[in-house]
Every structure is written in C-alpha cells, then in structure tokens.
GROMACS .gro file of C-alpha atoms in nm:
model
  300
    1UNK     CA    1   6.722   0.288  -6.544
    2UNK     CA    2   6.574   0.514  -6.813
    3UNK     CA    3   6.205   0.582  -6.822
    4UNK     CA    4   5.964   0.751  -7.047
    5UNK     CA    5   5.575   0.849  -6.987
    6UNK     CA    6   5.371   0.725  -7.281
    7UNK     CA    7   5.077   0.914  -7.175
    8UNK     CA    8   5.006   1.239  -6.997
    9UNK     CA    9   4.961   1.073  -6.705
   10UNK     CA   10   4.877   0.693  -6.662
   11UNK     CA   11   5.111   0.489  -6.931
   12UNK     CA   12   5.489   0.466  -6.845
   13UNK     CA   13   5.772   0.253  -7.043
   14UNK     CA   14   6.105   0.195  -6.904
   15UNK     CA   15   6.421   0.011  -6.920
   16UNK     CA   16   6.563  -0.149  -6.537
   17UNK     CA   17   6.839  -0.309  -6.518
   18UNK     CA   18   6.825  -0.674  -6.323
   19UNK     CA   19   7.112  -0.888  -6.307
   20UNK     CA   20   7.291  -0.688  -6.565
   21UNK     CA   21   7.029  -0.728  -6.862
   22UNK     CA   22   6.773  -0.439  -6.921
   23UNK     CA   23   6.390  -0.518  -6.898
   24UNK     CA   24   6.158  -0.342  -7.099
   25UNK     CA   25   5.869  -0.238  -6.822
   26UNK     CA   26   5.534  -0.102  -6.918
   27UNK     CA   27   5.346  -0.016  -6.621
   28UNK     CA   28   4.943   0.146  -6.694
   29UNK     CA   29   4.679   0.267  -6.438
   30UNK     CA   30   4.618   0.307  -6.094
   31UNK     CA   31   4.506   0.079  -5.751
   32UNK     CA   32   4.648  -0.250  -5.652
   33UNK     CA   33   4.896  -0.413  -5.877
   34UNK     CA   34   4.869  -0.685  -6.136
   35UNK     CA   35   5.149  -0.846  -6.288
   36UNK     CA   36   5.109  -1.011  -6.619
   37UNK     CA   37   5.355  -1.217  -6.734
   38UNK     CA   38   5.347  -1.421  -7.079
   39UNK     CA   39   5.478  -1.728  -7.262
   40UNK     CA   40   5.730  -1.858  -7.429
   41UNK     CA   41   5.833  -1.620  -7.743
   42UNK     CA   42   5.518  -1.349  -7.687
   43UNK     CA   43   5.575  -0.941  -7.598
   44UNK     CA   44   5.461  -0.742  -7.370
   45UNK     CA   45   5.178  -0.616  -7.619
   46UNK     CA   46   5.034  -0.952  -7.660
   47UNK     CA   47   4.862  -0.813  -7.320
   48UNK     CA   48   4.762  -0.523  -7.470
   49UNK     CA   49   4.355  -0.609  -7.457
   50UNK     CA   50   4.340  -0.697  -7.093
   51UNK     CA   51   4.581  -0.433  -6.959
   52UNK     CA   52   4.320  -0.164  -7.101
   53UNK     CA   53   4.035  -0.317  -6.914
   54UNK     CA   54   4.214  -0.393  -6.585
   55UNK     CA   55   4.420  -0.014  -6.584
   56UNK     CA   56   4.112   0.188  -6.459
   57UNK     CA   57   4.115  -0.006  -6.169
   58UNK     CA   58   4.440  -0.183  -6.141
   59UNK     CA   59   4.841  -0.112  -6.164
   60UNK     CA   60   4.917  -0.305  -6.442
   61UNK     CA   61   5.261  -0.407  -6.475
   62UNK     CA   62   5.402  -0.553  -6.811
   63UNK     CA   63   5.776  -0.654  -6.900
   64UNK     CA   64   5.940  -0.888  -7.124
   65UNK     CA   65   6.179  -1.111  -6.960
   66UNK     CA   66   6.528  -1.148  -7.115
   67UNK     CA   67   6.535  -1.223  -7.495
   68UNK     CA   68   6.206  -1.128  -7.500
   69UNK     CA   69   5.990  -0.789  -7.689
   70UNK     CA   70   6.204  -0.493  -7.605
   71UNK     CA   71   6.446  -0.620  -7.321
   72UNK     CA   72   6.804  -0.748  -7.293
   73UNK     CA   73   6.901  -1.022  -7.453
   74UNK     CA   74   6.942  -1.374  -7.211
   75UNK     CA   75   7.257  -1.432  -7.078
   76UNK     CA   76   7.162  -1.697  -6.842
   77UNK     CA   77   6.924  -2.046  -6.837
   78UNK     CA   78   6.628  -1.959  -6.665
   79UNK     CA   79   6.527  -2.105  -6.342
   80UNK     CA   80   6.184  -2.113  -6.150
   81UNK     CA   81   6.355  -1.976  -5.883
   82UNK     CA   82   6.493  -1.700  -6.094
   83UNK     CA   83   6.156  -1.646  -6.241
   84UNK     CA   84   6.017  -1.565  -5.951
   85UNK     CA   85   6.265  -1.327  -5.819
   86UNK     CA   86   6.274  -1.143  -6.100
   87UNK     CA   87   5.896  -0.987  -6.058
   88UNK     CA   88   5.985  -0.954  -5.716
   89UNK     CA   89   6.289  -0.729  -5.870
   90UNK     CA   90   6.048  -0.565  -6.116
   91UNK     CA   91   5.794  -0.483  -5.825
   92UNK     CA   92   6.131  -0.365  -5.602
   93UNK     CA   93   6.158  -0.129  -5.919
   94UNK     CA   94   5.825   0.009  -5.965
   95UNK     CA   95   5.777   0.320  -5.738
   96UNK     CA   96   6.089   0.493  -5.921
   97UNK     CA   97   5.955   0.326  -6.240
   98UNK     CA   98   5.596   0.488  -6.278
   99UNK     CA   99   5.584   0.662  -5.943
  100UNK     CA  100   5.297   0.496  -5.819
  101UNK     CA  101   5.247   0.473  -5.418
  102UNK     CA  102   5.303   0.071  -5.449
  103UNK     CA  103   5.589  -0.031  -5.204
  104UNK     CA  104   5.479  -0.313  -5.014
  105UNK     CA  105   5.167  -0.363  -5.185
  106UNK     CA  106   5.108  -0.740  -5.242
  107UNK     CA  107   5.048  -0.821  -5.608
  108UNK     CA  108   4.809  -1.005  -5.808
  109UNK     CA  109   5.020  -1.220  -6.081
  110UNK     CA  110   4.890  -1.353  -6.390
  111UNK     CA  111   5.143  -1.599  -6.558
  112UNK     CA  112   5.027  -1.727  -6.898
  113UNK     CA  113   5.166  -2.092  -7.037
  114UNK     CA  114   5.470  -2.152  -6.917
  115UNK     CA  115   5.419  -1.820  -6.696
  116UNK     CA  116   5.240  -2.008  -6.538
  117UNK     CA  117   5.547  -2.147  -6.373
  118UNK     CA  118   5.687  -1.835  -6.275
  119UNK     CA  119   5.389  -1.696  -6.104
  120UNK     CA  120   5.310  -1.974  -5.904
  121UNK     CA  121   5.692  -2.053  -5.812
  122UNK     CA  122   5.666  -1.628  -5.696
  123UNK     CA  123   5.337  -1.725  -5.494
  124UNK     CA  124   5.558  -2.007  -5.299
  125UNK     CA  125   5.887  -1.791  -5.268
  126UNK     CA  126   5.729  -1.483  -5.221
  127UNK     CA  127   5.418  -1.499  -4.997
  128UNK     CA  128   5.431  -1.206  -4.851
  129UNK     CA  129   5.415  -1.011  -5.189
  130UNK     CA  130   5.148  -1.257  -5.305
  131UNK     CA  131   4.816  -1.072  -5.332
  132UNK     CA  132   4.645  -1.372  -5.581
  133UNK     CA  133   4.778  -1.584  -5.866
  134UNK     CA  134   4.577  -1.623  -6.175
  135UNK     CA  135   4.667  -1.925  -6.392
  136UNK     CA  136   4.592  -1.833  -6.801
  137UNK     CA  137   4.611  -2.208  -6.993
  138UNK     CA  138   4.931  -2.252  -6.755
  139UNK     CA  139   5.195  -2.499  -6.873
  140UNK     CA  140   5.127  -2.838  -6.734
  141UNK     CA  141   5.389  -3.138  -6.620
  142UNK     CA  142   5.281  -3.359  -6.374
  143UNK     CA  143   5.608  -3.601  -6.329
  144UNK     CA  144   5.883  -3.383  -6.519
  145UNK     CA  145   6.213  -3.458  -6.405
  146UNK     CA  146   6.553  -3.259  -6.454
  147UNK     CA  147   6.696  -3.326  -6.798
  148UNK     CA  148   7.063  -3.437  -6.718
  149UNK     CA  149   7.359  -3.243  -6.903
  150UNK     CA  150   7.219  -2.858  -6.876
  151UNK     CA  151   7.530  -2.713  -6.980
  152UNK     CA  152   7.525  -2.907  -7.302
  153UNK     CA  153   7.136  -2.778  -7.384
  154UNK     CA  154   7.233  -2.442  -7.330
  155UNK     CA  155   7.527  -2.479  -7.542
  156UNK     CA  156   7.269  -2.650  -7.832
  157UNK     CA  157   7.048  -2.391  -7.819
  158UNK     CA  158   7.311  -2.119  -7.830
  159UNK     CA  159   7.435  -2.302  -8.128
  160UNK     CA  160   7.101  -2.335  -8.322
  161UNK     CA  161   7.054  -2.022  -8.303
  162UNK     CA  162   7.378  -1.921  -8.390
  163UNK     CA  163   7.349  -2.072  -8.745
  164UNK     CA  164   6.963  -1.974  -8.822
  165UNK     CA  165   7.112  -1.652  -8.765
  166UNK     CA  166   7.365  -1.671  -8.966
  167UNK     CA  167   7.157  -1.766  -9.243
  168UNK     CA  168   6.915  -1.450  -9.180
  169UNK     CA  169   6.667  -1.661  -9.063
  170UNK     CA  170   6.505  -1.400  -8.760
  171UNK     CA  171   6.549  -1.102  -9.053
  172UNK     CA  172   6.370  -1.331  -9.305
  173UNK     CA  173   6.158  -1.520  -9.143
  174UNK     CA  174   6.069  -1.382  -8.754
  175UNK     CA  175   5.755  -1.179  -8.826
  176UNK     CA  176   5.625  -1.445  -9.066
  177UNK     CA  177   5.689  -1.707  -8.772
  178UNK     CA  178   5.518  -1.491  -8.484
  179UNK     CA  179   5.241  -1.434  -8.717
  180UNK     CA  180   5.136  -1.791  -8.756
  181UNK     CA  181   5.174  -1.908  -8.414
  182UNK     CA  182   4.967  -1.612  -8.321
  183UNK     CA  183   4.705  -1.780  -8.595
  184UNK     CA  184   4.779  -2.109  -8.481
  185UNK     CA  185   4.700  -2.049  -8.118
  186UNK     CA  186   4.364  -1.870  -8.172
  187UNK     CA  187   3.978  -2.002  -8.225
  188UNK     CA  188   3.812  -1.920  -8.550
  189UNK     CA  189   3.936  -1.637  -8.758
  190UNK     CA  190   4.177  -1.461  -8.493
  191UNK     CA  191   4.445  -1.335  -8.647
  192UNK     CA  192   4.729  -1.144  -8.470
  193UNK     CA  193   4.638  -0.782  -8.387
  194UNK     CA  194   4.979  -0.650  -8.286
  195UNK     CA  195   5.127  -0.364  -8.518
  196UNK     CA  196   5.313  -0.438  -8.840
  197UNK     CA  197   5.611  -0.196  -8.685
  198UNK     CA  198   5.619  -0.368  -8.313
  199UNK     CA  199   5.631  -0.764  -8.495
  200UNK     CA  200   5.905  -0.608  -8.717
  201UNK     CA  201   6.107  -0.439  -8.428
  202UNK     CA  202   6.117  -0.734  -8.217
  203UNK     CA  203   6.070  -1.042  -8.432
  204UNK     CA  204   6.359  -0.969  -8.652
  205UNK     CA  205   6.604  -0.955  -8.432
  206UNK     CA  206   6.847  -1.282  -8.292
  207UNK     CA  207   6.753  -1.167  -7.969
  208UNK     CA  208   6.407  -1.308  -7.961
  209UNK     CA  209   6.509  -1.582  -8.129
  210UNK     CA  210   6.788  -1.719  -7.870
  211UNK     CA  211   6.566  -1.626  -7.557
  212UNK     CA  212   6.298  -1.857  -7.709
  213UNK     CA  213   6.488  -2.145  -7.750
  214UNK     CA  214   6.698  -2.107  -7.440
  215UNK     CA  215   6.351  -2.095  -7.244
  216UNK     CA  216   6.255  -2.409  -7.489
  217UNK     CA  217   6.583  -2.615  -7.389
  218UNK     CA  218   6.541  -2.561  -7.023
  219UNK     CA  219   6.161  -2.611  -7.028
  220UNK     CA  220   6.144  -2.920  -6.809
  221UNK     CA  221   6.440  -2.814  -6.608
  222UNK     CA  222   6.206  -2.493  -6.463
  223UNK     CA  223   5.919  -2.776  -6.450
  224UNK     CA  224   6.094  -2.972  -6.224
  225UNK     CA  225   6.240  -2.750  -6.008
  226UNK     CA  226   5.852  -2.615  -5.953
  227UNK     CA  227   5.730  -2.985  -5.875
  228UNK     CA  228   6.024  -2.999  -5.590
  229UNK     CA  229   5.882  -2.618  -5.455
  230UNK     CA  230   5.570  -2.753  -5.374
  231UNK     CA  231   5.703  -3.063  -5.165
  232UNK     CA  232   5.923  -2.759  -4.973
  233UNK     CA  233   5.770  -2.429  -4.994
  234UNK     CA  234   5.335  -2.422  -4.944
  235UNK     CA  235   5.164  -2.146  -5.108
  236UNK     CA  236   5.078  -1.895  -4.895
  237UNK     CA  237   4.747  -1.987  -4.660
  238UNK     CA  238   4.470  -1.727  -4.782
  239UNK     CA  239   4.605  -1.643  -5.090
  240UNK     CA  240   4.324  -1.727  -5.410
  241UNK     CA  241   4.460  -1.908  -5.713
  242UNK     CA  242   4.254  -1.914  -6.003
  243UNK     CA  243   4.321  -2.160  -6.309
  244UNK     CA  244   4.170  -2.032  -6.638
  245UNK     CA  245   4.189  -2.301  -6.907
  246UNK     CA  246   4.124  -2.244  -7.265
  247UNK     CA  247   3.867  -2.468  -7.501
  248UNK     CA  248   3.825  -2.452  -7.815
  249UNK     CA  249   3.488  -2.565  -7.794
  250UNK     CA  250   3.545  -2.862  -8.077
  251UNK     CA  251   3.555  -3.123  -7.845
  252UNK     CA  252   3.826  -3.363  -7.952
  253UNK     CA  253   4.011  -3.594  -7.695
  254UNK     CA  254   4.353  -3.397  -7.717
  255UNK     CA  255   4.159  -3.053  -7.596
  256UNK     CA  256   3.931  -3.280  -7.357
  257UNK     CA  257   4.288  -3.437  -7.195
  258UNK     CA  258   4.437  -3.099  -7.186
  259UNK     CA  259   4.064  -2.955  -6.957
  260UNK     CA  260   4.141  -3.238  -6.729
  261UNK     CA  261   4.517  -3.162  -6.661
  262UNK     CA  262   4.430  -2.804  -6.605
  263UNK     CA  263   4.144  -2.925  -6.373
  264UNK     CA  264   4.363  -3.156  -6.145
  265UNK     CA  265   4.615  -2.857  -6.152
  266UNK     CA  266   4.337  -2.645  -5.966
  267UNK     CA  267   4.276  -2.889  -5.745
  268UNK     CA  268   4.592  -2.954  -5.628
  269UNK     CA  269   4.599  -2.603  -5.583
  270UNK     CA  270   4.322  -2.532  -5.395
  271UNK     CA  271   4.201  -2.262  -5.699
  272UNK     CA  272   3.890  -2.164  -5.856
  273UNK     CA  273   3.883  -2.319  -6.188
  274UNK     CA  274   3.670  -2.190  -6.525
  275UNK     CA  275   3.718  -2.327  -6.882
  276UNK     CA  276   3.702  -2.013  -7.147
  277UNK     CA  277   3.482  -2.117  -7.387
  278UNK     CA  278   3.605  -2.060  -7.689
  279UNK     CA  279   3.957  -1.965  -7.654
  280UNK     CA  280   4.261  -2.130  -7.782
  281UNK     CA  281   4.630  -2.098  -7.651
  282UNK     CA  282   4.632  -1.702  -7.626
  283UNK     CA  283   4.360  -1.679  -7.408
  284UNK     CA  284   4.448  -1.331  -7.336
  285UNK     CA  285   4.378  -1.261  -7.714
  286UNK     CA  286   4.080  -1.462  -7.709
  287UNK     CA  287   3.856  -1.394  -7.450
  288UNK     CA  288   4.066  -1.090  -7.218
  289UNK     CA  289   3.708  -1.028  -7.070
  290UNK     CA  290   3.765  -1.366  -6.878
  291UNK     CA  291   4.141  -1.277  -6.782
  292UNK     CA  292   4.001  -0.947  -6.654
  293UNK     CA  293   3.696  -1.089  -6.448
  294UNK     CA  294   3.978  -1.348  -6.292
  295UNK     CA  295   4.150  -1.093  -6.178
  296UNK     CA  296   3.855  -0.895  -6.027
  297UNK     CA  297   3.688  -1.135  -5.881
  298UNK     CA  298   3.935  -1.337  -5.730
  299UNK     CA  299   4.027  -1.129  -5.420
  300UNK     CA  300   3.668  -1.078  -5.340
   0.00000   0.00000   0.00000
C-alpha cells in the first residue's frame, strides 16, 4: 500500500492492494464515514462536488474499482457479491489509509447507477457495517435473469477491446468519448467539469476501456445475483435507505417510466424517496446539494 497526503491535513490518496489489483483511494474530512461509489466508466473525481460539501462533516471515502480512474486494471468479472466485499475491504483499509479513528464505524454508502447494486448488495451482506444506503438514479431490473455462457461474454468483451485498442481507439478517442457522455447525461448546458489532464490520464488508457465493458457484459449477471440476495439475505432492520432519482423536468413518458421504477424500487425497500428536479444521469454533477442533504438527513 503506498499513500500520499494531498493536503496538510484532511485530503489523502493512496494505492491498496485487494485481491491482487491496486485501488486508487481518496479519502477527505473528518466524522462518520461515507462511501461513494460511481457508475459504470466514471472516476473518482466525478464526486468531486459532493465530497467537498459532505468532508467538513463526514469521512468521505472515494476509490475507483478495477479498470476504473487511477486503479488496477480488472482481472476478474464482477459480482454483486464481490462488489460488496470490496468496500468492506476498502473500509478494512482505511485507518492505515488516512489514519482516521474509523475501525468499526458503520458506514453510510452512496452507490450511483449501477452502484447502486453494489451498495445495496453491501447493506444485505454487510449489516453490521451498514450505517445508511443512499440510492443516486440507481440501476434498475426488476426480472433480470443470469445471462447463460459467462465465460464466453468475458471472453467478447476482452476481445472488443482488444481490437479498439489495437486500432488506438482509447488514445484517439477516450477523452472525446467521456466528454460526451458526461454532456449526454446532464440537464441544460452541463458540460463536464473534470480537468483536461485527469480525462487525459485516465481516458486514454485500455485500462478504462476493458473495465467498462467487462462491467457492461456482466451487467445483468450482478442484477440477478442482487434480485436472488433479497429473497436470502434482508437488509438490515433500522438501517435508512434513501432512493434519489433524477428528472429532467421535460416530462416525456421514457423519464416518467424511469420516476416510477425508481419509486417502486423505494418501496420495496422501505426508503425515503425524492425526485431531483432537474438532474439528469449524473446526479452528483447536477444537483450534489441533494446527494449531500441525503446523506445528512438520512440518519436523523
């Protein structure tokens, strides 16, 4: 594990090693901790305008999971189960990480789109570490089923990305590509705020390429296995779940159908529910002053 403090005394970035692969870690602030965890293809940084509202009150723990920002590349399918274990690892981590007084602290975890998966599958494996799960435009599947042949999609996705990398294709094109999802995914005129030199340093690499579309390939795979934790493991009795979902405030029936989903989600799961009004996909981009009330007011 290597470490560095970005700041004289709050900010620290390091590199842990779990299951062989190094995560990048950013942990910020002081008090109880807050994971945040985000979706498919994003960085750590894509956090960047909640973490510095929550860190004056809150530990605020950020990593990239395997192929993602700064960390190792993937090496393995991912797994709800896996997920979930992970943060458990990263929280394992953190008192050597950022020296901060946090064994056996419960944590609040905020999973964002298919985060969403992980955080809740951590509530159900993890209860005892669970302080309160906060749901940011979570990824959604009602009746997903395990895709047969999961061998074979890892191999297909290992292969497509073999030959867009051989033709250059992260180099070329990976900036250009995280830029317009960013664009894509936002209401009005948001445009991505993350640094020229960060996009660069992570977009243009293979790395981030194959960890996106390994996540992509076993998508429904992680969605099922979640659907079968909730017929065996309850989450935990006490524990608030909150279920943000974003609206673009246009109306049309494909953003109405997507508010209902996320409202039978928080009903199933017993959580507090609020549309952010308007937001699109990156919520946390959007409107982080919602994402940071969640979070506050949710243990209250």
């Amino acid at each position: 594990m290597t470490s560095t403090s970005t700041s004289a005394s709050s900010s620290h970035r390091s590199f842990i090693r779990i299951g062989g692969v190094p995560h990048h870690v950013v942990v910020d602030g002081s008090g109880p901790v807050c994971v945040l965890s985000t979706g498919l293809g994003m960085s750590w940084f894509d956090w960047d305008p909640v973490a510095r509202l929550l860190a004056p009150s809150f530990t605020v723990v950020r990593f990239d999971r395997p192929g993602h920002g700064l960390s190792g590349p993937a090496t393995t399918p991912p797994t709800a189960a896996g997920e979930a274990h992970r943060i458990a690892a990263i929280l394992d981590a953190l008192p050597a990480v950022a020296s901060r007084p946090t064994a056996g602290r419960p944590a609040t975890v905020v999973g964002h789109s298919v985060a969403g998966f992980h955080a809740e599958a951590f509530a159900r494996l993890h209860p005892a570490r669970t302080a309160a799960v906060v749901l940011v435009d979570s990824s959604v599947e009602e009746h997903a089923r395990t895709p047969g042949a999961p061998a074979l999609r890892t191999a297909a996705a290992r292969t497509l990305a073999a030959a867009l990398t051989a033709t250059g294709a992260p180099a070329a094109l990976g900036p250009l590509a995280r830029r317009a999802t960013v664009r894509l995914s936002r209401t009005g005129d948001g445009g991505d705020p993350a640094p020229d030199a960060l996009v660069r340093r992570c977009y243009r690499t293979s790395r981030v390429l194959r960890g996106a579309l390994l996540e992509n390939a076993h998508y429904r795979a992680v969605a099922a296995e979640l659907l079968a934790l909730r017929d065996r493991s309850p989450l935990p009795d006490g524990v608030p779940v909150a279920v943000l979902a974003a609206h673009d405030g246009k109306g049309g029936r494909s953003s109405l159908r997507w508010l209902d989903r996320q409202r039978a989600l928080a009903g199933q799961l017993g959580a507090r529910f609020e549309v952010a009004e308007p937001s699109g996909h990156l919520m946390m981009l959007d409107r982080p002053d919602l994402v940071v009330r969640a979070v506050q007011e949710i243990q209250r």
